[in-house]
XYZ file of C-alpha atoms in Angstrom:
620
model
C 0.000 0.000 0.000
C 1.117 3.526 -0.675
C 2.541 5.580 2.170
C 0.841 8.739 3.438
C 3.102 11.174 1.562
C 2.649 9.356 -1.740
C -1.121 9.324 -1.295
C -1.146 13.022 -0.489
C 0.689 13.796 -3.732
C -1.649 11.497 -5.643
C -4.797 13.201 -4.361
C -3.213 16.608 -5.046
C -2.717 15.688 -8.711
C -5.193 16.176 -11.547
C -5.428 12.393 -11.796
C -7.629 12.316 -8.668
C -10.396 14.214 -10.464
C -11.365 11.029 -12.326
C -10.970 8.513 -9.495
C -14.043 6.559 -8.453
C -15.021 6.747 -4.786
C -14.487 2.982 -4.540
C -10.884 3.292 -5.739
C -10.256 6.227 -3.372
C -11.655 4.287 -0.401
C -9.357 1.367 -1.215
C -6.324 3.657 -1.349
C -7.250 5.190 2.022
C -7.248 1.896 3.912
C -3.602 2.296 4.957
C -3.911 5.817 6.414
C -5.741 7.284 9.413
C -8.267 10.102 9.511
C -5.660 12.194 11.330
C -3.187 11.677 8.479
C -5.811 12.693 5.900
C -6.387 15.955 7.778
C -2.652 16.682 7.816
C -2.537 16.680 4.006
C -2.345 19.897 1.996
C -5.773 19.621 0.428
C -8.818 21.872 0.533
C -11.243 21.496 3.439
C -13.874 19.977 1.151
C -11.440 17.451 -0.310
C -10.490 16.365 3.215
C -14.171 16.111 4.140
C -14.850 13.862 1.127
C -11.836 11.639 1.833
C -12.592 11.539 5.555
C -16.166 10.419 4.892
C -14.928 7.688 2.544
C -12.366 6.570 5.102
C -14.925 6.366 7.910
C -17.675 4.987 5.661
C -20.083 7.659 6.911
C -20.903 11.324 6.421
C -18.617 12.653 9.143
C -20.399 16.010 9.157
C -23.649 14.434 10.326
C -21.909 13.057 13.409
C -19.684 16.089 14.060
C -20.162 18.503 16.935
C -19.008 22.023 17.765
C -16.127 22.502 20.195
C -15.344 26.212 20.621
C -14.640 27.364 17.050
C -14.150 23.955 15.425
C -16.186 21.073 14.059
C -14.947 17.827 15.606
C -15.531 14.196 14.624
C -14.323 11.547 17.090
C -11.619 13.853 18.438
C -10.421 15.013 15.003
C -10.942 18.662 14.038
C -12.530 18.596 10.605
C -13.108 22.318 10.207
C -11.728 25.403 11.938
C -14.050 28.423 11.723
C -12.073 31.126 13.498
C -9.678 31.333 10.568
C -10.138 34.836 9.105
C -10.113 33.372 5.584
C -13.479 31.711 6.174
C -15.403 34.985 5.855
C -13.785 37.761 3.800
C -15.376 41.197 3.450
C -14.463 43.011 0.233
C -16.955 45.801 -0.371
C -19.358 48.061 1.449
C -22.097 49.933 -0.418
C -24.794 52.379 0.621
C -28.343 51.217 -0.105
C -31.783 52.755 0.399
C -31.856 53.145 4.189
C -29.326 50.362 4.609
C -25.705 49.362 4.269
C -24.758 46.408 2.047
C -21.721 44.249 2.788
C -20.319 41.991 0.081
C -17.669 39.343 0.309
C -16.619 35.731 -0.127
C -17.039 32.742 2.158
C -15.907 29.135 2.155
C -19.329 27.601 2.689
C -18.809 23.896 2.218
C -21.908 22.435 3.800
C -24.860 24.700 2.984
C -27.453 22.227 4.260
C -25.859 22.023 7.704
C -24.705 25.633 8.099
C -26.123 29.113 7.739
C -24.423 32.494 8.086
C -25.770 35.741 9.475
C -24.786 39.055 11.026
C -26.193 40.139 14.357
C -26.382 43.681 15.759
C -26.155 44.798 19.385
C -29.927 44.487 19.772
C -29.959 40.841 18.730
C -31.474 41.433 15.301
C -30.187 38.939 12.731
C -29.490 39.547 9.034
C -29.044 36.521 6.807
C -26.019 36.303 4.531
C -27.294 35.540 1.027
C -25.051 33.450 -1.218
C -24.991 34.531 -4.852
C -22.439 32.764 -7.042
C -19.126 30.961 -6.939
C -15.911 32.906 -7.300
C -14.433 30.591 -9.928
C -15.601 27.755 -12.085
C -16.169 24.481 -10.278
C -13.440 21.845 -10.139
C -13.937 18.108 -9.927
C -12.603 15.696 -7.331
C -13.441 11.969 -7.285
C -16.183 12.654 -9.803
C -17.790 15.355 -7.630
C -17.959 19.080 -8.206
C -16.211 21.031 -5.453
C -18.065 24.072 -4.195
C -15.170 26.481 -3.737
C -15.608 30.008 -2.415
C -18.914 31.762 -2.867
C -19.853 35.415 -3.099
C -22.444 36.766 -0.686
C -24.207 39.957 0.267
C -26.053 41.024 3.389
C -28.261 44.096 3.898
C -28.433 45.806 7.294
C -30.878 48.656 7.958
C -28.878 51.737 8.945
C -29.500 55.463 8.752
C -26.178 56.622 10.226
C -27.810 58.374 13.188
C -26.793 55.964 15.938
C -24.108 53.426 16.738
C -24.276 50.042 15.044
C -22.294 46.978 16.145
C -22.152 43.898 13.934
C -20.867 40.407 14.629
C -20.777 37.476 12.218
C -22.015 34.035 13.225
C -22.227 30.587 11.728
C -25.275 28.565 12.778
C -24.528 24.835 12.822
C -27.726 22.842 12.732
C -30.295 24.513 14.992
C -28.645 24.681 18.375
C -24.979 25.579 17.959
C -23.491 28.837 16.729
C -19.920 30.009 16.261
C -18.647 33.601 16.447
C -16.607 34.257 13.310
C -13.585 36.481 12.810
C -13.955 38.154 9.368
C -11.005 39.508 7.413
C -11.235 42.963 5.823
C -9.773 43.124 2.326
C -8.154 45.903 0.302
C -11.348 47.486 -1.031
C -13.184 47.528 2.288
C -13.208 50.996 3.944
C -11.531 49.758 7.136
C -8.949 47.111 8.011
C -7.914 45.413 11.216
C -4.180 45.424 10.554
C -3.561 47.544 13.660
C -5.634 47.911 16.812
C -6.459 51.595 16.212
C -7.276 51.300 12.482
C -10.387 53.184 11.452
C -12.180 54.169 8.276
C -14.904 56.453 6.931
C -17.998 55.357 5.061
C -20.649 57.861 4.035
C -21.438 59.710 7.305
C -20.039 57.066 9.628
C -16.731 56.270 11.259
C -15.779 52.594 11.157
C -13.681 50.587 13.574
C -12.913 46.922 14.059
C -12.968 46.085 17.761
C -11.991 42.472 18.230
C -14.494 40.506 16.139
C -17.002 43.374 16.000
C -17.473 45.899 13.188
C -18.585 49.206 14.726
C -20.344 52.116 12.941
C -20.382 55.484 14.728
C -22.079 58.678 13.436
C -19.413 60.976 11.955
C -18.188 64.042 13.854
C -15.041 66.047 13.148
C -14.049 65.831 16.802
C -14.281 62.040 16.869
C -12.435 61.820 13.526
C -9.520 63.874 14.902
C -9.361 61.729 18.026
C -9.227 58.510 16.031
C -6.541 59.905 13.724
C -4.405 60.994 16.696
C -4.748 57.583 18.283
C -3.853 55.860 15.013
C -0.783 58.072 14.495
C 0.448 57.282 17.993
C 0.260 53.579 17.255
C 2.006 54.045 13.884
C 4.753 56.025 15.615
C 5.152 53.268 18.179
C 5.451 50.745 15.357
C 8.066 52.987 13.667
C 5.917 53.352 10.556
C 7.412 56.761 9.797
C 6.899 56.641 6.026
C 3.190 55.901 6.505
C 2.961 58.786 8.977
C 4.619 61.099 6.458
C 1.979 60.312 3.819
C -0.926 60.576 6.266
C 0.179 63.986 7.511
C 0.765 65.268 3.955
C -2.633 63.911 2.895
C -4.572 65.696 5.635
C -2.680 68.942 5.041
C -3.297 68.978 1.269
C -6.750 67.420 1.044
C -8.685 70.660 1.778
C -6.790 72.428 -1.042
C -7.516 69.812 -3.728
C -10.323 71.454 -5.695
C -9.916 69.482 -8.938
C -10.324 65.728 -9.187
C -6.955 64.031 -9.814
C -6.623 61.419 -12.554
C -3.587 59.147 -12.824
C -3.028 57.397 -16.174
C -0.532 54.534 -16.588
C 0.793 51.920 -18.988
C 3.776 49.671 -18.279
C 6.142 50.841 -15.556
C 8.934 51.664 -18.022
C 7.049 51.852 -21.313
C 4.256 53.944 -22.792
C 2.855 53.186 -26.299
C -0.377 51.589 -25.089
C -3.994 52.491 -24.352
C -2.919 54.726 -21.477
C -0.693 56.906 -23.653
C -3.300 57.283 -26.391
C -6.027 58.124 -23.905
C -3.694 60.627 -22.195
C -3.003 62.345 -25.524
C -6.722 62.578 -26.199
C -7.628 64.093 -22.828
C -4.788 66.601 -23.155
C -6.515 67.847 -26.312
C -10.044 67.536 -24.908
C -9.302 68.476 -21.317
C -12.321 67.810 -19.073
C -13.217 70.668 -16.739
C -12.445 70.364 -13.055
C -9.751 67.667 -13.488
C -6.027 67.514 -12.867
C -4.507 64.793 -15.046
C -1.101 63.123 -14.790
C 0.655 60.358 -16.690
C 2.798 58.100 -14.461
C 5.945 56.328 -15.682
C 9.492 55.560 -14.494
C 11.719 58.627 -14.742
C 14.680 56.615 -16.048
C 12.859 55.163 -19.056
C 13.200 56.560 -22.620
C 9.493 57.504 -22.840
C 9.559 59.811 -19.807
C 10.744 62.958 -21.661
C 8.492 62.220 -24.624
C 5.428 62.004 -22.374
C 6.407 65.229 -20.563
C 6.100 67.027 -23.883
C 2.444 65.939 -23.985
C 1.329 66.839 -20.464
C 1.949 66.502 -16.728
C 4.063 63.463 -15.820
C 4.844 61.980 -12.398
C 7.821 59.645 -11.795
C 6.525 56.204 -10.841
C 7.095 55.451 -7.155
C 7.990 59.024 -6.253
C 6.584 60.845 -3.221
C 4.423 62.988 -5.520
C 3.053 59.940 -7.317
C 2.113 58.160 -4.086
C 0.616 61.271 -2.543
C -1.428 61.945 -5.689
C -2.544 58.321 -5.573
C -4.029 58.923 -2.116
C -5.679 62.131 -3.323
C -6.830 60.758 -6.676
C -10.372 60.232 -7.839
C -9.486 58.024 -10.836
C -6.633 55.600 -11.553
C -6.771 54.716 -15.264
C -4.434 52.043 -16.613
C -3.821 49.515 -19.364
C -2.064 47.265 -16.821
C -3.185 45.559 -13.600
C 0.204 44.949 -11.973
C 0.771 45.901 -8.301
C 2.620 49.134 -9.175
C -0.671 50.494 -10.590
C -3.097 49.941 -7.725
C -0.722 49.068 -4.859
C 2.094 51.640 -4.997
C 2.607 51.320 -1.215
C 2.976 47.543 -1.509
C 2.508 45.813 1.866
C 2.185 49.192 3.645
C -0.980 49.942 1.695
C -3.165 48.307 4.342
C -2.065 51.058 6.780
C -3.376 53.722 4.399
C -6.412 51.807 3.189
C -8.869 54.153 4.875
C -7.645 57.025 2.648
C -8.163 55.249 -0.695
C -11.010 56.937 -2.562
C -10.091 56.359 -6.196
C -12.174 54.615 -8.831
C -10.150 52.175 -10.931
C -10.512 52.156 -14.717
C -9.020 49.281 -16.705
C -8.267 50.173 -20.331
C -6.865 46.679 -20.956
C -3.512 45.843 -22.516
C -4.999 43.499 -25.096
C -8.359 42.032 -26.034
C -9.279 39.395 -23.444
C -9.728 36.139 -25.346
C -8.932 33.660 -22.553
C -10.425 33.133 -19.103
C -8.506 35.650 -16.971
C -10.950 35.684 -14.054
C -8.167 34.544 -11.724
C -6.398 37.856 -12.334
C -9.173 40.308 -13.230
C -12.106 39.356 -10.980
C -13.814 42.016 -8.934
C -12.459 40.351 -5.810
C -8.862 41.027 -6.825
C -9.169 44.276 -8.826
C -12.610 45.890 -8.233
C -12.614 47.846 -11.497
C -15.287 50.539 -11.572
C -14.974 50.644 -15.361
C -13.609 47.946 -17.640
C -13.511 48.840 -21.333
C -13.996 46.226 -24.033
C -13.992 46.194 -27.821
C -16.920 43.906 -28.589
C -20.168 42.587 -27.204
C -18.726 39.069 -27.062
C -15.777 40.218 -24.987
C -18.136 42.154 -22.721
C -20.320 39.092 -22.152
C -17.256 37.095 -21.108
C -16.622 39.631 -18.317
C -20.224 39.373 -17.148
C -19.814 35.713 -16.267
C -20.052 34.916 -12.559
C -16.380 34.038 -12.165
C -15.468 37.683 -12.873
C -18.161 39.228 -10.667
C -18.824 42.304 -12.833
C -22.139 43.693 -14.070
C -23.392 45.818 -16.947
C -22.622 48.835 -14.786
C -18.858 48.227 -14.843
C -18.235 46.708 -18.295
C -18.648 49.051 -21.269
C -18.068 48.491 -24.979
C -16.059 51.519 -26.121
C -13.171 50.166 -28.187
C -9.494 50.656 -27.269
C -7.970 54.160 -27.299
C -4.958 52.937 -29.294
C -7.260 51.685 -32.059
C -7.980 55.324 -32.949
C -4.311 55.801 -33.839
C -4.351 52.640 -35.960
C -7.463 53.839 -37.756
C -5.862 57.210 -38.476
C -2.850 55.563 -40.166
C -4.442 52.455 -41.685
C -3.437 53.283 -45.282
C 0.317 53.476 -44.608
C 1.286 49.797 -44.939
C 4.326 48.525 -46.844
C 5.369 45.105 -48.157
C 6.446 43.751 -44.781
C 5.608 40.573 -42.866
C 5.346 40.743 -39.073
C 6.063 37.634 -36.989
C 5.158 38.303 -33.371
C 4.850 35.265 -31.064
C 3.735 35.404 -27.459
C 5.758 34.670 -24.336
C 6.148 31.116 -23.053
C 5.811 30.540 -19.337
C 7.323 27.096 -19.900
C 10.664 28.690 -20.920
C 11.818 29.352 -17.389
C 14.610 31.760 -16.581
C 13.941 34.147 -19.443
C 11.862 36.694 -17.548
C 12.493 38.464 -14.234
C 9.067 38.607 -12.580
C 10.239 41.275 -10.116
C 11.574 43.804 -12.623
C 9.739 42.729 -15.757
C 13.058 42.653 -17.625
C 14.211 40.024 -20.097
C 17.014 37.784 -18.834
C 19.180 35.642 -21.114
C 18.420 31.935 -20.796
C 21.194 29.488 -21.693
C 18.798 26.687 -22.543
C 16.673 28.718 -24.951
C 18.131 27.154 -28.116
C 17.028 23.708 -26.919
C 13.341 24.670 -26.787
C 10.729 23.752 -29.442
C 9.819 27.463 -29.436
C 13.272 28.497 -30.674
C 13.523 25.655 -33.174
C 10.162 26.515 -34.743
C 10.712 30.246 -35.161
C 14.358 30.001 -36.147
C 13.372 27.476 -38.818
C 10.482 29.675 -39.950
C 12.490 32.865 -40.486
C 15.229 30.896 -42.257
C 13.038 28.636 -44.388
C 14.500 28.560 -47.931
C 11.113 28.446 -49.693
C 9.794 31.351 -47.642
C 12.889 33.495 -48.184
C 12.856 32.805 -51.934
C 9.215 33.903 -52.167
C 9.883 37.044 -50.129
C 12.728 38.052 -52.450
C 10.655 37.306 -55.529
C 7.594 39.242 -54.258
C 9.643 42.105 -52.799
C 8.746 41.540 -49.126
C 10.808 42.204 -46.027
C 10.135 40.609 -42.636
C 10.192 41.682 -39.008
C 10.584 39.084 -36.271
C 9.499 40.824 -33.073
C 10.303 38.931 -29.902
C 8.096 39.264 -26.837
C 9.661 41.583 -24.190
C 10.177 38.547 -21.962
C 12.470 37.033 -24.613
C 14.284 40.160 -25.874
C 17.699 38.966 -24.707
C 17.418 35.837 -26.882
C 17.589 37.726 -30.193
C 21.297 36.842 -30.478
C 20.384 33.132 -30.717
C 18.505 33.469 -34.010
C 20.258 33.077 -37.356
C 20.347 36.321 -39.338
C 19.494 36.696 -43.030
C 18.851 39.439 -45.576
C 15.042 39.179 -45.374
C 14.242 39.363 -41.670
C 15.067 42.033 -39.110
C 15.079 40.624 -35.574
C 13.827 43.082 -32.948
C 15.400 42.358 -29.581
C 14.685 45.704 -27.956
C 11.795 48.096 -27.379
C 9.851 49.077 -30.473
C 6.496 50.646 -31.246
C 3.824 47.984 -31.618
C 1.481 50.441 -33.299
C 4.046 51.413 -35.944
C 4.690 47.753 -36.782
C 0.961 47.049 -37.081
C 0.565 50.028 -39.422
C 3.565 49.263 -41.641
C 3.175 45.506 -42.051
C 0.812 43.812 -44.502
C 0.633 40.343 -42.919
C 1.019 38.970 -39.382
C 2.034 35.584 -38.008
C 1.325 35.077 -34.316
C 0.218 32.214 -32.084
C -1.832 32.907 -28.944
C -1.160 36.617 -28.551
C -3.901 39.228 -28.443
C -1.835 41.368 -30.863
C -3.828 39.644 -33.600
C -6.842 41.729 -32.571
C -4.968 44.995 -33.219
C -3.724 43.773 -36.578
C -7.113 42.440 -37.664
C -8.713 45.756 -36.696
C -6.826 47.179 -39.689
C -8.456 44.554 -41.951
C -5.152 42.779 -42.564
C -4.620 39.000 -42.792
C -3.434 36.993 -39.798
C -1.916 33.505 -39.622
C -1.991 31.606 -36.304
C 1.051 29.323 -35.861
C -0.097 27.095 -32.984
C 2.368 24.210 -33.147
C 2.501 23.693 -29.359
C -1.061 24.395 -28.211
C -1.332 21.621 -25.613
C 2.022 22.492 -24.035
C 1.260 26.218 -24.108
C -2.026 26.031 -22.198
C -0.630 23.461 -19.762
C 1.953 26.043 -18.719
C -0.493 28.938 -18.240
C -2.517 29.959 -15.199
C -5.542 30.680 -17.347
C -7.757 28.516 -19.517
C -9.501 28.733 -22.866
C -12.059 31.481 -23.183
C -14.987 32.274 -25.439
C -12.824 32.856 -28.552
C -12.500 29.741 -30.721
C -9.614 30.289 -33.131
C -10.981 27.774 -35.613
C -14.464 29.309 -35.720
C -13.776 32.920 -34.719
C -10.146 33.537 -35.694
C -9.131 36.156 -38.244
C -6.998 33.751 -40.267
C -6.043 30.091 -40.728
C -4.657 28.011 -37.855
C -1.430 26.172 -38.684
C -0.175 23.259 -36.566
C 3.297 22.798 -38.030
C 6.110 24.572 -39.848
C 5.235 23.362 -43.347
C 1.626 24.585 -43.150
C 2.759 27.950 -41.766
C 5.243 28.434 -44.626
C 2.636 27.390 -47.198
C 0.122 29.917 -45.851
C 2.705 32.718 -45.859
C 3.674 32.014 -49.454
C 0.031 31.812 -50.526
C -0.786 35.172 -48.876
C 2.200 36.953 -50.448
C 1.398 35.601 -53.906
C -2.152 36.987 -53.479
C -0.901 40.430 -52.491
C -1.791 39.884 -48.821
C -5.472 40.351 -49.619
C -7.903 39.625 -46.764
C -10.254 36.747 -47.525
C -13.967 37.494 -47.342
C -14.560 34.878 -44.612
C -12.110 36.578 -42.267
C -13.303 40.071 -43.138
C -16.831 39.050 -42.138
C -15.524 37.664 -38.834
C -13.706 40.918 -38.122
C -16.795 42.981 -38.872
C -18.914 40.778 -36.595
C -16.446 40.920 -33.717
C -15.706 44.652 -33.336
C -18.558 46.846 -32.181
C -16.877 50.059 -33.401
C -14.461 50.800 -36.240
C -15.015 54.547 -36.425
C -11.993 56.129 -34.719
C -14.030 57.484 -31.767
C -12.880 55.051 -29.092
C -11.094 57.681 -26.971
C -14.204 59.830 -27.024
C -16.367 56.955 -25.779
C -13.854 56.031 -23.065
C -13.724 59.632 -21.816
C -17.525 59.809 -21.706
C -17.656 56.543 -19.748
C -15.045 57.775 -17.247
C -16.850 61.076 -16.749
C -20.114 59.203 -16.120
C -18.710 57.133 -13.250
């Protein structure tokens, strides 16, 4: 029989999803219930395995001991963990306050959740939908975390104290200890933390959330108390920002907007939107573009409008004072400039986040872009199909947040769409499977010694040096550009050079390449959407599809490349070369089938995307 460690690894693997319960029970004969509960599995997986091991539903025989569920001396669930009930948002309703969050409700028939005020009134927590798509284990669908909301009557005129409870069966209840996440108006990171919501002051006292009617006197007292604790903790940088914030806040008469792209690179939706608002400046706003001072684009952007150095004191202070943070990226430097210290300033955050997107979302990115992790107040999309993908439950957004406007950078493409030359653009995406080529901390490309041994290198090096392809390019008068992904820039020296292809191993303008080139070869990258917007042919070289998706943290989305793609899908080198030659011999004309797909996909092709985005931002 397998040992405990081997079994743990087996049940952690994807293989366990298809096991029968009979097979699992047989495997569990050699281990104890205590060993099962020591494994690194989810609570529900342990519950399923424990029930199989004991040949009974262990929940039905469990009892409450303090803050745990216990079965025959074994703790099978621990409820005082702050991850059990997570509060993310607070909203004002009609004569009430609405709390929204996520809970790990595993046994809905046995348990119920509610909040209780100081008068004993109870308010049921209503489950809405699961945070992510369901996963399977031993043929069952796991529940996962679920979103909830709860409405509490409150007019802000008197004190309100709320505690969260779990009711187990009818007689036993457990006092819960909620956690307060980034977008909630108060945290419990320090004892004297407080926050402001509407006309109330908020505090977390132990396991109780307390609302107190707002007064300036009480606000000053709480701030003094909080500063004393910060001083005692030697959080001098946080103190510096808090003091500066309260000094400057009364003098900020215009709403501050911060607009960003990559940390060290412009040339994206943020830059194009910034240019537009500089020429159509909305009244009552103060608008800044944020980028690293050391990067080449810094001086160029300063010639357009106000620029703040990323990470500077002015940038961080303006972040606290801002009303809008508008970005094409969702990395921590955009919405978490204070990094781990942000929780100590959380009560001051009042900005609305606007996501311009970096590329059209074609895959399931709910793990990265869900409301739970980003809380975008506006998310722009280019098509109704893309919009509908964001409205799925796993993202958590509604019609209110997701708007079809088109991308700001598409306006620039539209303006220059007639300027193409006889050039081929080959632009593959990054490969997570090629480890060591990308510094996740700095975002910089790092040379990888093993790169030349990868199928990725062999395919593209063979493609740009294929004798048939090069002969056709010379005959038809075409030049080629092989543009490496930024994560692979340093590898340009590995590729064999020739007279037809220029290999770009450094920063270049994506928009200029899209405008100049007549034909694109890519694989899984969203750059195909920009190129197709110009009504130009695309070829998808997807020779390693299974390996590619196995190495990603996201799955397939709504976009089927065979049915929806803007060009043919090639699975090997020969087919890719054949398609390239065929397109060049036909003058890179766009086939009617693909033109119809392009027209169906994009909601707007009129060059007014920036205008629509600005209107949507102003209407927040």
